[in-house]
Every structure is written in C-alpha cells, then in structure tokens.
JSON list of C-alpha atoms and ligand atoms in Angstrom, two decimals:
[
{"chain": "A", "resi": 1, "resn": "MET", "atom": "CA", "xyz": [5.10, -24.71, -6.63]},
{"chain": "A", "resi": 2, "resn": "ASN", "atom": "CA", "xyz": [2.67, -26.11, -9.15]},
{"chain": "A", "resi": 3, "resn": "PHE", "atom": "CA", "xyz": [-0.92, -27.24, -9.48]},
{"chain": "A", "resi": 4, "resn": "GLU", "atom": "CA", "xyz": [-0.37, -30.44, -7.48]},
{"chain": "A", "resi": 5, "resn": "THR", "atom": "CA", "xyz": [1.81, -28.99, -4.72]},
{"chain": "A", "resi": 6, "resn": "ARG", "atom": "CA", "xyz": [0.06, -25.67, -4.24]},
{"chain": "A", "resi": 7, "resn": "MET", "atom": "CA", "xyz": [-3.48, -25.59, -5.67]},
{"chain": "A", "resi": 8, "resn": "ILE", "atom": "CA", "xyz": [-4.66, -29.05, -4.62]},
{"chain": "A", "resi": 9, "resn": "PRO", "atom": "CA", "xyz": [-3.48, -28.78, -0.97]},
{"chain": "A", "resi": 10, "resn": "SER", "atom": "CA", "xyz": [-5.06, -25.30, -0.72]},
{"chain": "A", "resi": 11, "resn": "LEU", "atom": "CA", "xyz": [-8.36, -26.52, -2.07]},
{"chain": "A", "resi": 12, "resn": "LYS", "atom": "CA", "xyz": [-8.39, -29.44, 0.34]},
{"chain": "A", "resi": 13, "resn": "SER", "atom": "CA", "xyz": [-7.43, -27.53, 3.48]},
{"chain": "A", "resi": 14, "resn": "ALA", "atom": "CA", "xyz": [-9.88, -24.67, 2.89]},
{"chain": "A", "resi": 15, "resn": "LEU", "atom": "CA", "xyz": [-13.46, -24.69, 4.14]},
{"chain": "A", "resi": 16, "resn": "HIS", "atom": "CA", "xyz": [-14.76, -22.78, 1.12]},
{"chain": "A", "resi": 17, "resn": "ASN", "atom": "CA", "xyz": [-13.18, -22.21, -2.29]},
{"chain": "A", "resi": 18, "resn": "HIS", "atom": "CA", "xyz": [-13.95, -19.76, -5.08]},
{"chain": "A", "resi": 19, "resn": "VAL", "atom": "CA", "xyz": [-12.36, -19.70, -8.52]},
{"chain": "A", "resi": 20, "resn": "VAL", "atom": "CA", "xyz": [-13.20, -17.35, -11.38]},
{"chain": "A", "resi": 21, "resn": "VAL", "atom": "CA", "xyz": [-11.69, -18.07, -14.79]},
{"chain": "A", "resi": 22, "resn": "VAL", "atom": "CA", "xyz": [-11.67, -15.54, -17.62]},
{"chain": "A", "resi": 23, "resn": "LYS", "atom": "CA", "xyz": [-11.77, -16.88, -21.15]},
{"chain": "A", "resi": 24, "resn": "ASP", "atom": "CA", "xyz": [-11.23, -15.28, -24.54]},
{"chain": "A", "resi": 25, "resn": "ASP", "atom": "CA", "xyz": [-13.53, -17.54, -26.55]},
{"chain": "A", "resi": 26, "resn": "ASP", "atom": "CA", "xyz": [-12.29, -20.94, -25.38]},
{"chain": "A", "resi": 27, "resn": "ILE", "atom": "CA", "xyz": [-8.84, -19.84, -24.23]},
{"chain": "A", "resi": 28, "resn": "PRO", "atom": "CA", "xyz": [-8.34, -19.28, -20.49]},
{"chain": "A", "resi": 29, "resn": "VAL", "atom": "CA", "xyz": [-6.53, -15.95, -20.04]},
{"chain": "A", "resi": 30, "resn": "GLY", "atom": "CA", "xyz": [-6.69, -15.43, -16.30]},
{"chain": "A", "resi": 31, "resn": "TYR", "atom": "CA", "xyz": [-8.07, -16.57, -12.98]},
{"chain": "A", "resi": 32, "resn": "VAL", "atom": "CA", "xyz": [-8.42, -15.62, -9.36]},
{"chain": "A", "resi": 33, "resn": "TYR", "atom": "CA", "xyz": [-8.64, -18.19, -6.56]},
{"chain": "A", "resi": 34, "resn": "SER", "atom": "CA", "xyz": [-9.89, -17.21, -3.11]},
{"chain": "A", "resi": 35, "resn": "ASN", "atom": "CA", "xyz": [-10.66, -19.26, -0.05]},
{"chain": "A", "resi": 36, "resn": "ILE", "atom": "CA", "xyz": [-11.87, -19.31, 3.53]},
{"chain": "A", "resi": 37, "resn": "SER", "atom": "CA", "xyz": [-9.81, -21.31, 6.02]},
{"chain": "A", "resi": 38, "resn": "PRO", "atom": "CA", "xyz": [-9.38, -21.76, 9.76]},
{"chain": "A", "resi": 39, "resn": "LYS", "atom": "CA", "xyz": [-6.73, -19.30, 10.88]},
{"chain": "A", "resi": 40, "resn": "GLU", "atom": "CA", "xyz": [-4.61, -22.18, 12.22]},
{"chain": "A", "resi": 41, "resn": "THR", "atom": "CA", "xyz": [-4.04, -23.25, 8.62]},
{"chain": "A", "resi": 42, "resn": "TYR", "atom": "CA", "xyz": [-1.55, -20.39, 8.39]},
{"chain": "A", "resi": 43, "resn": "SER", "atom": "CA", "xyz": [0.75, -21.66, 11.12]},
{"chain": "A", "resi": 44, "resn": "ASN", "atom": "CA", "xyz": [2.57, -24.80, 10.06]},
{"chain": "A", "resi": 45, "resn": "ASP", "atom": "CA", "xyz": [6.01, -26.33, 9.63]},
{"chain": "A", "resi": 46, "resn": "PHE", "atom": "CA", "xyz": [6.65, -24.14, 6.59]},
{"chain": "A", "resi": 47, "resn": "ALA", "atom": "CA", "xyz": [5.89, -20.75, 8.18]},
{"chain": "A", "resi": 48, "resn": "THR", "atom": "CA", "xyz": [3.72, -18.74, 10.52]},
{"chain": "A", "resi": 49, "resn": "PHE", "atom": "CA", "xyz": [2.11, -16.40, 8.06]},
{"chain": "A", "resi": 50, "resn": "PHE", "atom": "CA", "xyz": [0.64, -14.00, 10.65]},
{"chain": "A", "resi": 51, "resn": "ASP", "atom": "CA", "xyz": [0.24, -13.63, 14.37]},
{"chain": "A", "resi": 52, "resn": "LEU", "atom": "CA", "xyz": [-2.85, -15.74, 15.06]},
{"chain": "A", "resi": 53, "resn": "SER", "atom": "CA", "xyz": [-3.71, -13.57, 18.06]},
{"chain": "A", "resi": 54, "resn": "SER", "atom": "CA", "xyz": [-4.15, -10.58, 15.71]},
{"chain": "A", "resi": 55, "resn": "VAL", "atom": "CA", "xyz": [-7.18, -12.34, 14.20]},
{"chain": "A", "resi": 56, "resn": "HIS", "atom": "CA", "xyz": [-10.17, -12.37, 16.53]},
{"chain": "A", "resi": 57, "resn": "ARG", "atom": "CA", "xyz": [-12.43, -14.55, 14.43]},
{"chain": "A", "resi": 58, "resn": "VAL", "atom": "CA", "xyz": [-12.03, -18.29, 13.87]},
{"chain": "A", "resi": 59, "resn": "GLN", "atom": "CA", "xyz": [-11.59, -18.13, 10.11]},
{"chain": "A", "resi": 60, "resn": "VAL", "atom": "CA", "xyz": [-9.82, -15.87, 7.64]},
{"chain": "A", "resi": 61, "resn": "GLY", "atom": "CA", "xyz": [-10.25, -15.09, 3.96]},
{"chain": "A", "resi": 62, "resn": "CYS", "atom": "CA", "xyz": [-7.47, -15.10, 1.41]},
{"chain": "A", "resi": 63, "resn": "LEU", "atom": "CA", "xyz": [-7.05, -13.97, -2.17]},
{"chain": "A", "resi": 64, "resn": "SER", "atom": "CA", "xyz": [-4.70, -16.86, -2.74]},
{"chain": "A", "resi": 65, "resn": "GLN", "atom": "CA", "xyz": [-3.78, -16.99, -6.41]},
{"chain": "A", "resi": 66, "resn": "PHE", "atom": "CA", "xyz": [-4.20, -14.45, -9.16]},
{"chain": "A", "resi": 67, "resn": "PHE", "atom": "CA", "xyz": [-2.92, -14.43, -12.71]},
{"chain": "A", "resi": 68, "resn": "ILE", "atom": "CA", "xyz": [-3.73, -12.67, -15.97]},
{"chain": "A", "resi": 69, "resn": "ARG", "atom": "CA", "xyz": [-1.90, -13.67, -19.13]},
{"chain": "A", "resi": 70, "resn": "GLU", "atom": "CA", "xyz": [0.55, -10.88, -19.91]},
{"chain": "A", "resi": 71, "resn": "GLU", "atom": "CA", "xyz": [-1.01, -9.65, -23.14]},
{"chain": "A", "resi": 72, "resn": "TYR", "atom": "CA", "xyz": [-4.37, -9.24, -21.37]},
{"chain": "A", "resi": 73, "resn": "ARG", "atom": "CA", "xyz": [-3.06, -7.12, -18.48]},
{"chain": "A", "resi": 74, "resn": "LYS", "atom": "CA", "xyz": [-3.72, -3.42, -17.88]},
{"chain": "A", "resi": 75, "resn": "SER", "atom": "CA", "xyz": [-7.17, -3.44, -19.41]},
{"chain": "A", "resi": 76, "resn": "GLY", "atom": "CA", "xyz": [-9.21, -3.81, -16.25]},
{"chain": "A", "resi": 77, "resn": "ILE", "atom": "CA", "xyz": [-9.60, -7.60, -16.11]},
{"chain": "A", "resi": 78, "resn": "GLY", "atom": "CA", "xyz": [-7.55, -7.90, -12.91]},
{"chain": "A", "resi": 79, "resn": "SER", "atom": "CA", "xyz": [-9.62, -5.21, -11.20]},
{"chain": "A", "resi": 80, "resn": "ARG", "atom": "CA", "xyz": [-12.82, -6.98, -12.15]},
{"chain": "A", "resi": 81, "resn": "LEU", "atom": "CA", "xyz": [-11.52, -10.29, -10.78]},
{"chain": "A", "resi": 82, "resn": "PHE", "atom": "CA", "xyz": [-10.24, -8.59, -7.63]},
{"chain": "A", "resi": 83, "resn": "ASP", "atom": "CA", "xyz": [-13.73, -7.14, -7.03]},
{"chain": "A", "resi": 84, "resn": "LEU", "atom": "CA", "xyz": [-15.34, -10.56, -7.59]},
{"chain": "A", "resi": 85, "resn": "SER", "atom": "CA", "xyz": [-12.94, -12.07, -5.06]},
{"chain": "A", "resi": 86, "resn": "MET", "atom": "CA", "xyz": [-13.69, -9.40, -2.46]},
{"chain": "A", "resi": 87, "resn": "ASN", "atom": "CA", "xyz": [-17.44, -9.63, -3.03]},
{"chain": "A", "resi": 88, "resn": "TRP", "atom": "CA", "xyz": [-17.27, -13.37, -2.47]},
{"chain": "A", "resi": 89, "resn": "LEU", "atom": "CA", "xyz": [-15.15, -13.06, 0.69]},
{"chain": "A", "resi": 90, "resn": "GLN", "atom": "CA", "xyz": [-17.45, -10.39, 2.11]},
{"chain": "A", "resi": 91, "resn": "GLN", "atom": "CA", "xyz": [-20.44, -12.73, 1.95]},
{"chain": "A", "resi": 92, "resn": "PHE", "atom": "CA", "xyz": [-19.05, -14.49, 5.02]},
{"chain": "A", "resi": 93, "resn": "ASP", "atom": "CA", "xyz": [-20.37, -12.35, 7.86]},
{"chain": "A", "resi": 94, "resn": "ASP", "atom": "CA", "xyz": [-18.26, -14.04, 10.52]},
{"chain": "A", "resi": 95, "resn": "ILE", "atom": "CA", "xyz": [-14.93, -13.14, 8.86]},
{"chain": "A", "resi": 96, "resn": "ASP", "atom": "CA", "xyz": [-13.18, -9.80, 9.30]},
{"chain": "A", "resi": 97, "resn": "ASP", "atom": "CA", "xyz": [-9.63, -10.56, 8.16]},
{"chain": "A", "resi": 98, "resn": "TYR", "atom": "CA", "xyz": [-8.48, -11.00, 4.57]},
{"chain": "A", "resi": 99, "resn": "PHE", "atom": "CA", "xyz": [-4.90, -11.76, 3.59]},
{"chain": "A", "resi": 100, "resn": "ILE", "atom": "CA", "xyz": [-2.84, -11.63, 0.42]},
{"chain": "A", "resi": 101, "resn": "PHE", "atom": "CA", "xyz": [0.72, -13.00, 0.23]},
{"chain": "A", "resi": 102, "resn": "VAL", "atom": "CA", "xyz": [3.04, -11.45, -2.35]},
{"chain": "A", "resi": 103, "resn": "SER", "atom": "CA", "xyz": [6.45, -12.79, -3.34]},
{"chain": "A", "resi": 104, "resn": "ASN", "atom": "CA", "xyz": [9.52, -10.63, -2.96]},
{"chain": "A", "resi": 105, "resn": "GLY", "atom": "CA", "xyz": [10.15, -8.50, -6.06]},
{"chain": "A", "resi": 106, "resn": "ASN", "atom": "CA", "xyz": [6.60, -8.57, -7.35]},
{"chain": "A", "resi": 107, "resn": "ASP", "atom": "CA", "xyz": [6.29, -4.82, -6.97]},
{"chain": "A", "resi": 108, "resn": "ASP", "atom": "CA", "xyz": [3.55, -4.45, -9.58]},
{"chain": "A", "resi": 109, "resn": "ALA", "atom": "CA", "xyz": [1.22, -6.81, -7.73]},
{"chain": "A", "resi": 110, "resn": "LEU", "atom": "CA", "xyz": [2.10, -5.21, -4.40]},
{"chain": "A", "resi": 111, "resn": "ALA", "atom": "CA", "xyz": [1.22, -1.75, -5.74]},
{"chain": "A", "resi": 112, "resn": "PHE", "atom": "CA", "xyz": [-1.96, -3.11, -7.34]},
{"chain": "A", "resi": 113, "resn": "TYR", "atom": "CA", "xyz": [-3.22, -4.48, -4.01]},
{"chain": "A", "resi": 114, "resn": "GLN", "atom": "CA", "xyz": [-2.25, -1.31, -2.16]},
{"chain": "A", "resi": 115, "resn": "ARG", "atom": "CA", "xyz": [-4.24, 0.77, -4.65]},
{"chain": "A", "resi": 116, "resn": "LYS", "atom": "CA", "xyz": [-7.18, -1.52, -3.89]},
{"chain": "A", "resi": 117, "resn": "GLY", "atom": "CA", "xyz": [-6.89, -0.68, -0.16]},
{"chain": "A", "resi": 118, "resn": "PHE", "atom": "CA", "xyz": [-4.78, -3.52, 1.23]},
{"chain": "A", "resi": 119, "resn": "VAL", "atom": "CA", "xyz": [-1.88, -2.56, 3.51]},
{"chain": "A", "resi": 120, "resn": "ILE", "atom": "CA", "xyz": [1.49, -4.14, 4.15]},
{"chain": "A", "resi": 121, "resn": "SER", "atom": "CA", "xyz": [1.45, -5.90, 7.50]},
{"chain": "A", "resi": 122, "resn": "HIS", "atom": "CA", "xyz": [4.89, -7.56, 7.68]},
{"chain": "A", "resi": 123, "resn": "GLU", "atom": "CA", "xyz": [7.32, -9.82, 5.88]},
{"chain": "A", "resi": 124, "resn": "ILE", "atom": "CA", "xyz": [7.98, -13.50, 6.48]},
{"chain": "A", "resi": 125, "resn": "LEU", "atom": "CA", "xyz": [10.58, -16.08, 5.43]},
{"chain": "A", "resi": 126, "resn": "ASP", "atom": "CA", "xyz": [13.43, -13.55, 5.55]},
{"chain": "A", "resi": 127, "resn": "GLY", "atom": "CA", "xyz": [11.55, -11.12, 3.35]},
{"chain": "A", "resi": 128, "resn": "PHE", "atom": "CA", "xyz": [10.64, -13.67, 0.73]},
{"chain": "A", "resi": 129, "resn": "ILE", "atom": "CA", "xyz": [6.93, -13.00, 1.20]},
{"chain": "A", "resi": 130, "resn": "THR", "atom": "CA", "xyz": [5.14, -9.75, 2.03]},
{"chain": "A", "resi": 131, "resn": "VAL", "atom": "CA", "xyz": [1.92, -10.17, 3.96]},
{"chain": "A", "resi": 132, "resn": "LEU", "atom": "CA", "xyz": [-0.89, -7.78, 3.08]},
{"chain": "A", "resi": 133, "resn": "ARG", "atom": "CA", "xyz": [-4.15, -7.49, 4.95]},
{"chain": "A", "resi": 134, "resn": "ASN", "atom": "CA", "xyz": [-7.32, -5.48, 4.75]},
{"chain": "A", "resi": 135, "resn": "GLN", "atom": "CA", "xyz": [-7.59, -2.37, 6.88]},
{"chain": "B", "resi": 1, "resn": "COA", "atom": "C1", "xyz": [-1.60, -8.34, -10.75]},
{"chain": "B", "resi": 1, "resn": "COA", "atom": "C2", "xyz": [-2.45, -8.63, -12.01]},
{"chain": "B", "resi": 1, "resn": "COA", "atom": "C3", "xyz": [-3.38, -9.79, -11.73]},
{"chain": "B", "resi": 1, "resn": "COA", "atom": "C4", "xyz": [-3.27, -7.38, -12.33]},
{"chain": "B", "resi": 1, "resn": "COA", "atom": "O1", "xyz": [-4.09, -7.68, -13.46]},
{"chain": "B", "resi": 1, "resn": "COA", "atom": "P1", "xyz": [-4.48, -6.57, -14.58]},
{"chain": "B", "resi": 1, "resn": "COA", "atom": "O2", "xyz": [-5.49, -7.20, -15.47]},
{"chain": "B", "resi": 1, "resn": "COA", "atom": "O3", "xyz": [-3.25, -6.02, -15.21]},
{"chain": "B", "resi": 1, "resn": "COA", "atom": "O4", "xyz": [-5.17, -5.47, -13.65]},
{"chain": "B", "resi": 1, "resn": "COA", "atom": "P2", "xyz": [-5.93, -4.14, -14.15]},
{"chain": "B", "resi": 1, "resn": "COA", "atom": "O5", "xyz": [-5.83, -4.00, -15.62]},
{"chain": "B", "resi": 1, "resn": "COA", "atom": "O6", "xyz": [-7.29, -4.15, -13.56]},
{"chain": "B", "resi": 1, "resn": "COA", "atom": "O7", "xyz": [-5.13, -3.03, -13.39]},
{"chain": "B", "resi": 1, "resn": "COA", "atom": "C5", "xyz": [-3.73, -2.84, -13.53]},
{"chain": "B", "resi": 1, "resn": "COA", "atom": "C6", "xyz": [-3.44, -1.40, -13.91]},
{"chain": "B", "resi": 1, "resn": "COA", "atom": "O8", "xyz": [-3.56, -1.27, -15.30]},
{"chain": "B", "resi": 1, "resn": "COA", "atom": "C7", "xyz": [-3.98, 0.07, -15.62]},
{"chain": "B", "resi": 1, "resn": "COA", "atom": "N1", "xyz": [-5.23, -0.01, -16.39]},
{"chain": "B", "resi": 1, "resn": "COA", "atom": "C8", "xyz": [-6.36, -0.70, -16.09]},
{"chain": "B", "resi": 1, "resn": "COA", "atom": "N2", "xyz": [-7.29, -0.55, -17.08]},
{"chain": "B", "resi": 1, "resn": "COA", "atom": "C9", "xyz": [-6.71, 0.22, -18.01]},
{"chain": "B", "resi": 1, "resn": "COA", "atom": "C10", "xyz": [-7.16, 0.71, -19.25]},
{"chain": "B", "resi": 1, "resn": "COA", "atom": "N3", "xyz": [-8.39, 0.43, -19.73]},
{"chain": "B", "resi": 1, "resn": "COA", "atom": "N4", "xyz": [-6.30, 1.50, -19.95]},
{"chain": "B", "resi": 1, "resn": "COA", "atom": "C11", "xyz": [-5.07, 1.79, -19.48]},
{"chain": "B", "resi": 1, "resn": "COA", "atom": "N5", "xyz": [-4.60, 1.34, -18.30]},
{"chain": "B", "resi": 1, "resn": "COA", "atom": "C12", "xyz": [-5.41, 0.57, -17.56]},
{"chain": "B", "resi": 1, "resn": "COA", "atom": "C13", "xyz": [-4.17, 0.78, -14.30]},
{"chain": "B", "resi": 1, "resn": "COA", "atom": "O9", "xyz": [-2.99, 1.46, -13.95]},
{"chain": "B", "resi": 1, "resn": "COA", "atom": "C14", "xyz": [-4.40, -0.37, -13.38]},
{"chain": "B", "resi": 1, "resn": "COA", "atom": "O10", "xyz": [-4.12, -0.12, -12.05]},
{"chain": "B", "resi": 1, "resn": "COA", "atom": "P3", "xyz": [-5.24, 0.54, -11.07]},
{"chain": "B", "resi": 1, "resn": "COA", "atom": "O11", "xyz": [-6.58, 0.10, -11.53]},
{"chain": "B", "resi": 1, "resn": "COA", "atom": "O12", "xyz": [-4.92, -0.01, -9.73]},
{"chain": "B", "resi": 1, "resn": "COA", "atom": "O13", "xyz": [-5.02, 1.98, -11.20]},
{"chain": "B", "resi": 1, "resn": "COA", "atom": "C15", "xyz": [-1.54, -8.94, -13.23]},
{"chain": "B", "resi": 1, "resn": "COA", "atom": "O14", "xyz": [-0.59, -7.92, -13.36]},
{"chain": "B", "resi": 1, "resn": "COA", "atom": "C16", "xyz": [-0.83, -10.29, -13.18]},
{"chain": "B", "resi": 1, "resn": "COA", "atom": "O15", "xyz": [-1.38, -11.34, -13.55]},
{"chain": "B", "resi": 1, "resn": "COA", "atom": "N6", "xyz": [0.44, -10.28, -12.75]},
{"chain": "B", "resi": 1, "resn": "COA", "atom": "C17", "xyz": [1.28, -11.49, -12.75]},
{"chain": "B", "resi": 1, "resn": "COA", "atom": "C18", "xyz": [0.85, -12.48, -11.71]},
{"chain": "B", "resi": 1, "resn": "COA", "atom": "C19", "xyz": [0.87, -11.87, -10.34]},
{"chain": "B", "resi": 1, "resn": "COA", "atom": "O16", "xyz": [1.79, -11.14, -9.99]},
{"chain": "B", "resi": 1, "resn": "COA", "atom": "N7", "xyz": [-0.14, -12.20, -9.55]},
{"chain": "B", "resi": 1, "resn": "COA", "atom": "C20", "xyz": [-0.26, -11.73, -8.18]},
{"chain": "B", "resi": 1, "resn": "COA", "atom": "C21", "xyz": [0.36, -12.73, -7.27]},
{"chain": "B", "resi": 1, "resn": "COA", "atom": "S1", "xyz": [0.26, -12.19, -5.57]}
]
C-alpha cells in the first residue's frame, strides 16, 4: 500500500475528493483524505466492504486516509482535521452513510473514531479490517 497503489486509484475512482494538509511552516505534518464514491466501489475482487443493501442512497462518504506525524499527535490537530472531513462530507445532501476502515490492531484510531461518534459495524478480511460507520 503506497501512494501509487492506494491514493491514486482512490482519487480516480471517487466522484469527489477532499484533502487537507497541515504544515508546520513548510513541513507537512499531517493530512486527512476524504471522498464520495458510488457504493458499488466498495464491492470488488479484493473485498465487499459492507452490505450494499444497507445503504439506501447511491453514494457513500468515506474518511479514507488520516495521518498525523507522531510528535504532533495528542494536541488537537487530528480532531480539527476530523471535523473538517465531516463538515465536507455533510455538504452532500444526498448522502447519509459515512464509512471509516481501520486496520486490525490500530486500537488508538478505533477509539478515536468511536469517541467522535462512529460505531463498529463489522469486520472484513478475517478481521484484518474493522468497518466503522456513522450512526
Ligand atoms: C488517529 C490520529 C490521526 C489522531 O490524531 P491526533 O492529532 O492525535 O488527534 P487529537 O489530538 O485531536 O486527539 C487524540 C487524543 O489526544 C488527546 N488530546 C487532544 N488534545 C489534547 C491536548 N491539548 N492536551 C492533552 N491531550 C490532548 C485526547 O485524548 C484526544 O482524544 P479525544 O479528543 O477523542 O478525547 C493520530 O493518532 C494518527 O495519525 N495515528 C496514526 C495513523 C492512523 O492510525 N490513522 C488512522 C487510520 S484509520
């Protein structure tokens, strides 16, 4: 998973993309990437990420990638970026469902999203990924 194999395909398959980058002077220290995609995007040869019939609208939102450089964590930057992501997603009136996919063992991120109101829906790929969705 790297920029070419993950970021570029996501950007291309999504209908709308939103990236916020945080800089300390000129140094990038974090970013959040969110997108809007047709729900069918999430059922492919790799995995079925969620039951498509549980989504009534045509498109879904996703907080897709999120990273703060370690020494900048726990000072509120992630919360600010999370809010910017949600505010952007909520501009799309015809979308009700937002997803976040967390890798197995990333308990800090899982707890972070749960404190922000997301709930665990299910696991996929033999528990390798936990699927979170908005309530
Ligand atoms: C998940 C991640 C983006 C959160 O970013 P962050 O900048 O640490 O987030 P915040 O500082 O806003 O919040 C984290 C916690 O730090 C603490 N915190 C926040 N501001 C604080 C402050 N001023 N003083 C003390 N503690 C503080 C709080 O406990 C806070 O949690 P809460 O707001 O839910 O109570 C970050 O940990 C990260 O990049 N992790 C590695 C990559 C990753 O796992 N990404 C997610 C992939 S799904």
